[in-house]
Amino acid sequence: MVRATNWVGDAVMSVPALQALREYQPQARISILARPWVAGLYGREAFCDELIPYEAPRGWRGLNEKWRLAAELRARKFDCAVLLQNAFEAAALVRWAGLPIRIGYDRDARGWLLTHPIPVPAAGEIPRHQRFYYLELLKRAKLIPGYELGPAIRLTARGTAGHVIGVSPGAAYGGAKRWLPERFAEAAVSIARERGAQVAVFGSQEEVTICETVRALVAAAGVTCQNFAGVTPLAEFIEMAAGCELFLTNDSGAMHVASALGVPTVVVFGATDDEATGPTGEWSRVVRHPVECSPCLLRECPIDHRCMTGVGVSQVVEAAHGLVGIERK
């Protein structure tokens, strides 16, 4: 049983580890315990034999539901738990369930709950990108013999390519990661006109307003645009993103999904570190405006958001040109 991560971006970055687990443990039945909002991502991949929904509320409010889930897991008689999530709660749950082998990083004061508490890699000990954090856990636990440094993250792509430019102007972590919605709209309009394409805007329920702002601006410029924010479950979004010919986004879960699908993806970075959590592969481009305070890793900018306001529309459009071979007219 694998306890999945809770954030979409982290879920995508854990995919190489699960693909490696399947490769080196072909006889294993891999069940993934996942929150509903990431379950659709894991459930569509070949490494997943079964999804187990984890719907208990967080914290003490969900204690009864967690006890019931622990009892269910105990009855299933799993041989081993691999905890990709770092929380104390994840270790407590599998300890209550009595799983005989419990593997996870020794952090969040939970080492005593694990049979195999794995030391957290020190700074500089493994490559910076977060996908290696999950791969290293499996390597140190001797579930895989090792891993390569080069391959990009790849999800199974089943979408049908078409003339659609995807745009994801939100970012769940906070406003510091968001480029200006009017600039997303302007860039999307410029590219869509050159490609003869439509625009599709994606986001969560909490991002409906910012996505509608982008949709309205694109539509006002005479380009066909639909807003799918809040109405597409993750599995459906993955299929729709796979069908886009280009994706414009902030550092977000949508970025990780699009780039892992091999969709040409242009990402605006500011507050966060693209070397640690950026997209992978040759079909991704990062656009950022260097400033002395970036990356700050803050949720909200305490000053003037200069790392994002300094990124111009032309920079994003140029990056798109380089990815999809658009010639300037």
Short mmCIF file of C-alpha atoms in Angstrom, two decimals:
data_model
loop_
_atom_site.label_atom_id
_atom_site.label_comp_id
_atom_site.label_asym_id
_atom_site.label_seq_id
_atom_site.Cartn_x
_atom_site.Cartn_y
_atom_site.Cartn_z
CA MET A 1 0.00 0.00 0.00
CA VAL A 2 1.33 3.43 -0.99
CA ARG A 3 0.16 6.53 0.86
CA ALA A 4 -0.02 9.16 -1.88
CA THR A 5 0.91 12.81 -1.61
CA ASN A 6 -1.85 15.37 -1.18
CA TRP A 7 -0.98 18.09 -3.71
CA VAL A 8 -1.40 17.63 -7.46
CA GLY A 9 2.10 18.90 -8.21
CA ASP A 10 3.64 16.56 -5.64
CA ALA A 11 1.53 13.72 -7.01
CA VAL A 12 2.95 14.25 -10.50
CA MET A 13 6.49 14.48 -9.14
CA SER A 14 6.01 11.16 -7.33
CA VAL A 15 5.02 9.36 -10.55
CA PRO A 16 8.60 8.33 -11.52
CA ALA A 17 8.99 6.62 -8.15
CA LEU A 18 5.78 4.64 -8.62
CA GLN A 19 6.74 3.73 -12.17
CA ALA A 20 10.08 2.47 -10.85
CA LEU A 21 8.32 0.54 -8.08
CA ARG A 22 6.20 -1.23 -10.67
CA GLU A 23 9.24 -1.95 -12.86
CA TYR A 24 11.32 -3.46 -10.07
CA GLN A 25 8.47 -5.10 -8.15
CA PRO A 26 6.42 -6.55 -11.04
CA GLN A 27 4.84 -9.22 -8.86
CA ALA A 28 3.46 -6.74 -6.34
CA ARG A 29 -0.14 -5.57 -6.15
CA ILE A 30 0.11 -1.82 -5.63
CA SER A 31 -2.82 -0.18 -3.85
CA ILE A 32 -2.70 3.60 -3.51
CA LEU A 33 -4.35 5.41 -0.62
CA ALA A 34 -5.13 8.88 -1.97
CA ARG A 35 -7.17 11.97 -1.28
CA PRO A 36 -10.07 12.41 -3.75
CA TRP A 37 -8.55 15.42 -5.51
CA VAL A 38 -5.42 13.49 -6.58
CA ALA A 39 -6.91 10.01 -6.93
CA GLY A 40 -7.81 10.55 -10.58
CA LEU A 41 -4.17 11.14 -11.47
CA TYR A 42 -2.93 7.92 -9.90
CA GLY A 43 -5.88 5.79 -10.99
CA ARG A 44 -5.19 6.23 -14.71
CA GLU A 45 -1.59 5.01 -14.53
CA ALA A 46 -0.41 1.43 -15.16
CA PHE A 47 1.39 1.17 -11.82
CA CYS A 48 -1.89 1.45 -9.89
CA ASP A 49 -3.76 -1.81 -9.31
CA GLU A 50 -6.26 -0.27 -6.91
CA LEU A 51 -7.27 3.09 -5.49
CA ILE A 52 -8.34 3.36 -1.86
CA PRO A 53 -10.13 6.66 -1.13
CA TYR A 54 -8.92 8.63 1.88
CA GLU A 55 -11.75 10.98 2.74
CA ALA A 56 -11.35 11.46 6.50
CA PRO A 57 -11.18 15.13 7.58
CA ARG A 58 -7.78 16.40 8.53
CA GLY A 59 -6.73 16.60 12.17
CA TRP A 60 -8.63 15.45 15.24
CA ARG A 61 -12.03 16.02 13.62
CA GLY A 62 -11.46 12.97 11.45
CA LEU A 63 -10.22 10.65 14.19
CA ASN A 64 -13.21 8.27 14.06
CA GLU A 65 -12.97 7.98 10.27
CA LYS A 66 -9.24 7.32 10.55
CA TRP A 67 -9.83 4.53 13.07
CA ARG A 68 -12.36 2.96 10.71
CA LEU A 69 -9.92 3.19 7.79
CA ALA A 70 -7.15 1.68 9.91
CA ALA A 71 -9.43 -1.26 10.71
CA GLU A 72 -10.18 -1.71 7.01
CA LEU A 73 -6.49 -1.69 6.15
CA ARG A 74 -5.76 -4.20 8.93
CA ALA A 75 -8.36 -6.56 7.50
CA ARG A 76 -6.75 -6.28 4.06
CA LYS A 77 -3.49 -7.74 5.42
CA PHE A 78 -1.11 -5.61 3.37
CA ASP A 79 2.52 -6.70 3.52
CA CYS A 80 4.04 -3.24 3.39
CA ALA A 81 3.24 0.48 3.49
CA VAL A 82 5.31 3.03 1.59
CA LEU A 83 4.62 6.58 2.74
CA LEU A 84 5.25 9.18 0.06
CA GLN A 85 3.49 11.72 2.25
CA ASN A 86 5.66 13.18 4.99
CA ALA A 87 3.06 13.78 7.70
CA PHE A 88 2.96 12.22 11.18
CA GLU A 89 -0.66 11.26 10.48
CA ALA A 90 0.36 8.99 7.57
CA ALA A 91 2.68 6.98 9.83
CA ALA A 92 0.16 6.84 12.67
CA LEU A 93 -2.51 5.45 10.36
CA VAL A 94 -0.43 2.51 9.12
CA ARG A 95 0.83 1.84 12.65
CA TRP A 96 -2.78 1.66 13.91
CA ALA A 97 -3.54 -0.64 10.97
CA GLY A 98 -0.74 -2.96 12.06
CA LEU A 99 1.01 -3.15 8.69
CA PRO A 100 4.13 -5.22 9.36
CA ILE A 101 6.53 -3.12 7.23
CA ARG A 102 6.18 0.66 7.33
CA ILE A 103 8.59 2.67 5.16
CA GLY A 104 8.85 6.44 5.09
CA TYR A 105 11.17 9.35 5.66
CA ASP A 106 12.14 9.93 9.29
CA ARG A 107 10.61 13.36 9.71
CA ASP A 108 7.71 15.10 11.42
CA ALA A 109 8.63 13.24 14.66
CA ARG A 110 7.25 9.99 13.29
CA GLY A 111 10.32 7.76 13.07
CA TRP A 112 9.23 5.62 16.04
CA LEU A 113 6.04 4.68 14.18
CA LEU A 114 7.97 3.25 11.23
CA THR A 115 9.74 -0.08 10.95
CA HIS A 116 12.04 1.45 8.35
CA PRO A 117 12.57 5.16 9.12
CA ILE A 118 14.62 6.42 6.18
CA PRO A 119 17.02 9.34 6.77
CA VAL A 120 16.00 12.48 4.89
CA PRO A 121 18.57 13.34 2.20
CA ALA A 122 20.88 16.15 3.21
CA ALA A 123 21.23 19.24 1.06
CA GLY A 124 23.28 18.41 -2.02
CA GLU A 125 23.08 14.66 -1.43
CA ILE A 126 20.59 14.06 -4.25
CA PRO A 127 19.63 16.11 -7.34
CA ARG A 128 17.53 19.16 -6.46
CA HIS A 129 14.36 18.31 -8.35
CA GLN A 130 11.71 16.90 -6.04
CA ARG A 131 11.07 13.79 -8.14
CA PHE A 132 14.40 12.46 -6.85
CA TYR A 133 13.20 12.85 -3.26
CA TYR A 134 10.61 10.12 -3.82
CA LEU A 135 12.94 7.94 -5.89
CA GLU A 136 15.60 8.16 -3.19
CA LEU A 137 13.12 6.90 -0.58
CA LEU A 138 12.59 3.72 -2.59
CA LYS A 139 16.31 3.34 -3.26
CA ARG A 140 17.26 3.68 0.42
CA ALA A 141 14.50 1.23 1.33
CA LYS A 142 15.99 -1.21 -1.23
CA LEU A 143 12.72 -1.41 -3.14
CA ILE A 144 14.53 -0.28 -6.29
CA PRO A 145 18.26 -0.63 -7.08
CA GLY A 146 18.69 2.95 -8.24
CA TYR A 147 17.42 5.52 -10.73
CA GLU A 148 18.57 7.55 -13.70
CA LEU A 149 19.03 11.30 -13.53
CA GLY A 150 17.88 12.23 -17.00
CA PRO A 151 14.36 11.05 -17.84
CA ALA A 152 11.54 13.58 -17.65
CA ILE A 153 8.32 12.90 -15.77
CA ARG A 154 5.74 11.34 -18.04
CA LEU A 155 2.07 10.57 -17.47
CA THR A 156 0.06 8.36 -19.79
CA ALA A 157 -1.28 10.67 -22.51
CA ARG A 158 -4.58 9.68 -24.09
CA GLY A 159 -5.87 13.02 -25.31
CA THR A 160 -6.42 13.88 -28.96
CA ALA A 161 -4.28 16.74 -30.19
CA GLY A 162 -6.15 19.76 -31.49
CA HIS A 163 -5.95 23.49 -32.00
CA VAL A 164 -6.48 24.43 -28.36
CA ILE A 165 -4.27 26.62 -26.17
CA GLY A 166 -4.62 25.68 -22.51
CA VAL A 167 -4.27 28.36 -19.84
CA SER A 168 -4.08 27.86 -16.09
CA PRO A 169 -3.78 31.29 -14.40
CA GLY A 170 -4.19 30.13 -10.80
CA ALA A 171 -1.89 28.57 -8.20
CA ALA A 172 -3.22 26.90 -5.07
CA TYR A 173 -0.21 27.78 -2.91
CA GLY A 174 -0.85 31.51 -3.03
CA GLY A 175 -0.94 34.74 -4.97
CA ALA A 176 2.84 35.14 -5.04
CA LYS A 177 3.02 32.40 -7.70
CA ARG A 178 0.46 34.00 -10.03
CA TRP A 179 1.29 35.98 -13.13
CA LEU A 180 -1.18 38.71 -13.99
CA PRO A 181 -4.43 37.33 -15.49
CA GLU A 182 -4.63 40.08 -18.11
CA ARG A 183 -1.16 39.12 -19.35
CA PHE A 184 -2.17 35.46 -19.57
CA ALA A 185 -5.12 36.57 -21.67
CA GLU A 186 -3.00 38.77 -23.92
CA ALA A 187 -0.42 36.04 -24.50
CA ALA A 188 -3.12 33.44 -25.19
CA VAL A 189 -4.83 35.73 -27.70
CA SER A 190 -1.58 36.43 -29.54
CA ILE A 191 -0.69 32.75 -29.82
CA ALA A 192 -4.22 31.58 -30.61
CA ARG A 193 -4.52 34.06 -33.49
CA GLU A 194 -1.26 32.87 -35.02
CA ARG A 195 -2.24 29.22 -34.60
CA GLY A 196 -5.87 29.54 -35.59
CA ALA A 197 -6.67 28.04 -32.18
CA GLN A 198 -9.24 28.28 -29.44
CA VAL A 199 -8.42 28.85 -25.77
CA ALA A 200 -9.44 26.69 -22.81
CA VAL A 201 -9.00 28.02 -19.26
CA PHE A 202 -8.54 25.56 -16.38
CA GLY A 203 -8.55 25.88 -12.62
CA SER A 204 -10.02 24.69 -9.35
CA GLN A 205 -13.31 25.75 -7.80
CA GLU A 206 -11.41 28.37 -5.81
CA GLU A 207 -9.95 29.80 -9.03
CA VAL A 208 -13.22 30.28 -10.94
CA THR A 209 -13.10 34.07 -10.66
CA ILE A 210 -9.55 34.53 -11.94
CA CYS A 211 -10.22 32.01 -14.72
CA GLU A 212 -13.40 33.83 -15.71
CA THR A 213 -11.41 37.07 -15.87
CA VAL A 214 -9.04 35.47 -18.38
CA ARG A 215 -11.91 33.94 -20.37
CA ALA A 216 -13.73 37.26 -20.64
CA LEU A 217 -10.61 39.11 -21.80
CA VAL A 218 -9.81 36.46 -24.42
CA ALA A 219 -13.39 36.39 -25.68
CA ALA A 220 -13.49 40.21 -25.82
CA ALA A 221 -10.49 40.05 -28.17
CA GLY A 222 -12.51 37.88 -30.55
CA VAL A 223 -10.93 34.50 -29.76
CA THR A 224 -13.17 31.56 -28.83
CA CYS A 225 -12.59 30.65 -25.21
CA GLN A 226 -14.19 28.35 -22.63
CA ASN A 227 -13.75 28.35 -18.86
CA PHE A 228 -13.55 24.84 -17.36
CA ALA A 229 -12.56 25.97 -13.87
CA GLY A 230 -14.29 24.09 -11.10
CA VAL A 231 -16.16 21.68 -13.39
CA THR A 232 -13.45 19.23 -14.51
CA PRO A 233 -12.34 16.47 -12.14
CA LEU A 234 -8.62 15.80 -12.20
CA ALA A 235 -8.82 12.73 -14.45
CA GLU A 236 -10.92 14.67 -16.97
CA PHE A 237 -8.56 17.65 -16.82
CA ILE A 238 -5.62 15.36 -17.60
CA GLU A 239 -7.35 14.07 -20.73
CA MET A 240 -8.23 17.61 -21.84
CA ALA A 241 -4.74 18.93 -21.14
CA ALA A 242 -3.28 16.08 -23.19
CA GLY A 243 -5.26 17.37 -26.16
CA CYS A 244 -3.85 20.92 -25.99
CA GLU A 245 -1.16 21.91 -28.47
CA LEU A 246 0.32 24.40 -25.98
CA PHE A 247 -0.18 25.15 -22.29
CA LEU A 248 0.47 28.46 -20.50
CA THR A 249 0.60 28.32 -16.72
CA ASN A 250 2.07 29.39 -13.42
CA ASP A 251 4.02 27.05 -11.16
CA SER A 252 1.05 24.86 -10.24
CA GLY A 253 -0.39 21.39 -10.33
CA ALA A 254 -1.60 22.07 -13.86
CA MET A 255 2.00 22.84 -14.88
CA HIS A 256 3.19 19.48 -13.59
CA VAL A 257 0.36 17.65 -15.37
CA ALA A 258 0.81 19.40 -18.72
CA SER A 259 4.59 19.01 -18.82
CA ALA A 260 4.38 15.37 -17.70
CA LEU A 261 1.99 14.70 -20.58
CA GLY A 262 4.61 16.00 -23.01
CA VAL A 263 2.45 18.98 -23.96
CA PRO A 264 4.56 22.04 -24.92
CA THR A 265 4.34 24.04 -21.69
CA VAL A 266 5.39 27.61 -20.91
CA VAL A 267 5.61 28.37 -17.19
CA VAL A 268 5.98 31.73 -15.47
CA PHE A 269 8.05 31.37 -12.30
CA GLY A 270 8.69 33.98 -9.64
CA ALA A 271 8.40 33.17 -5.95
CA THR A 272 9.35 29.51 -6.28
CA ASP A 273 12.43 27.59 -7.43
CA ASP A 274 12.18 26.09 -10.90
CA GLU A 275 15.31 23.99 -10.36
CA ALA A 276 13.64 22.18 -7.44
CA THR A 277 10.00 21.97 -8.51
CA GLY A 278 9.93 23.06 -12.14
CA PRO A 279 8.74 21.16 -15.22
CA THR A 280 10.92 18.47 -16.78
CA GLY A 281 11.72 17.49 -20.35
CA GLU A 282 12.51 19.24 -23.61
CA TRP A 283 8.93 20.41 -24.18
CA SER A 284 8.89 22.87 -21.28
CA ARG A 285 10.16 26.41 -20.98
CA VAL A 286 10.47 28.51 -17.83
CA VAL A 287 10.10 32.28 -18.04
CA ARG A 288 11.19 34.37 -15.08
CA HIS A 289 12.35 37.91 -14.32
CA PRO A 290 15.47 37.80 -12.12
CA VAL A 291 15.13 39.86 -8.94
CA GLU A 292 17.17 39.86 -5.75
CA CYS A 293 14.36 38.48 -3.55
CA SER A 294 13.40 35.50 -5.72
CA PRO A 295 12.84 32.68 -5.03
CA CYS A 296 11.35 33.68 -1.66
CA LEU A 297 8.94 30.70 -1.39
CA LEU A 298 6.32 32.96 0.22
CA ARG A 299 2.59 32.49 -0.34
CA GLU A 300 1.94 36.22 -0.75
CA CYS A 301 4.36 38.94 -1.82
CA PRO A 302 4.98 41.46 0.98
CA ILE A 303 6.24 44.15 -1.41
CA ASP A 304 5.47 44.85 -5.08
CA HIS A 305 5.40 41.38 -6.73
CA ARG A 306 8.27 42.48 -8.96
CA CYS A 307 9.23 38.93 -9.95
CA MET A 308 5.89 38.56 -11.73
CA THR A 309 5.15 42.09 -12.88
CA GLY A 310 8.59 42.10 -14.51
CA VAL A 311 7.61 39.27 -16.86
CA GLY A 312 6.24 40.69 -20.09
CA VAL A 313 3.73 39.17 -22.49
CA SER A 314 6.34 39.16 -25.25
CA GLN A 315 8.63 36.91 -23.18
CA VAL A 316 5.91 34.27 -22.80
CA VAL A 317 4.92 34.49 -26.45
CA GLU A 318 8.56 34.16 -27.53
CA ALA A 319 8.94 31.05 -25.36
CA ALA A 320 5.83 29.61 -26.99
CA HIS A 321 7.24 30.38 -30.44
CA GLY A 322 10.35 28.39 -29.62
CA LEU A 323 8.33 25.40 -28.44
CA VAL A 324 5.75 25.07 -31.19
CA GLY A 325 7.72 26.48 -34.10
CA ILE A 326 5.63 29.59 -34.67
CA GLU A 327 7.26 32.00 -37.08
CA ARG A 328 6.80 35.70 -36.43
CA LYS A 329 4.75 37.50 -39.04
#
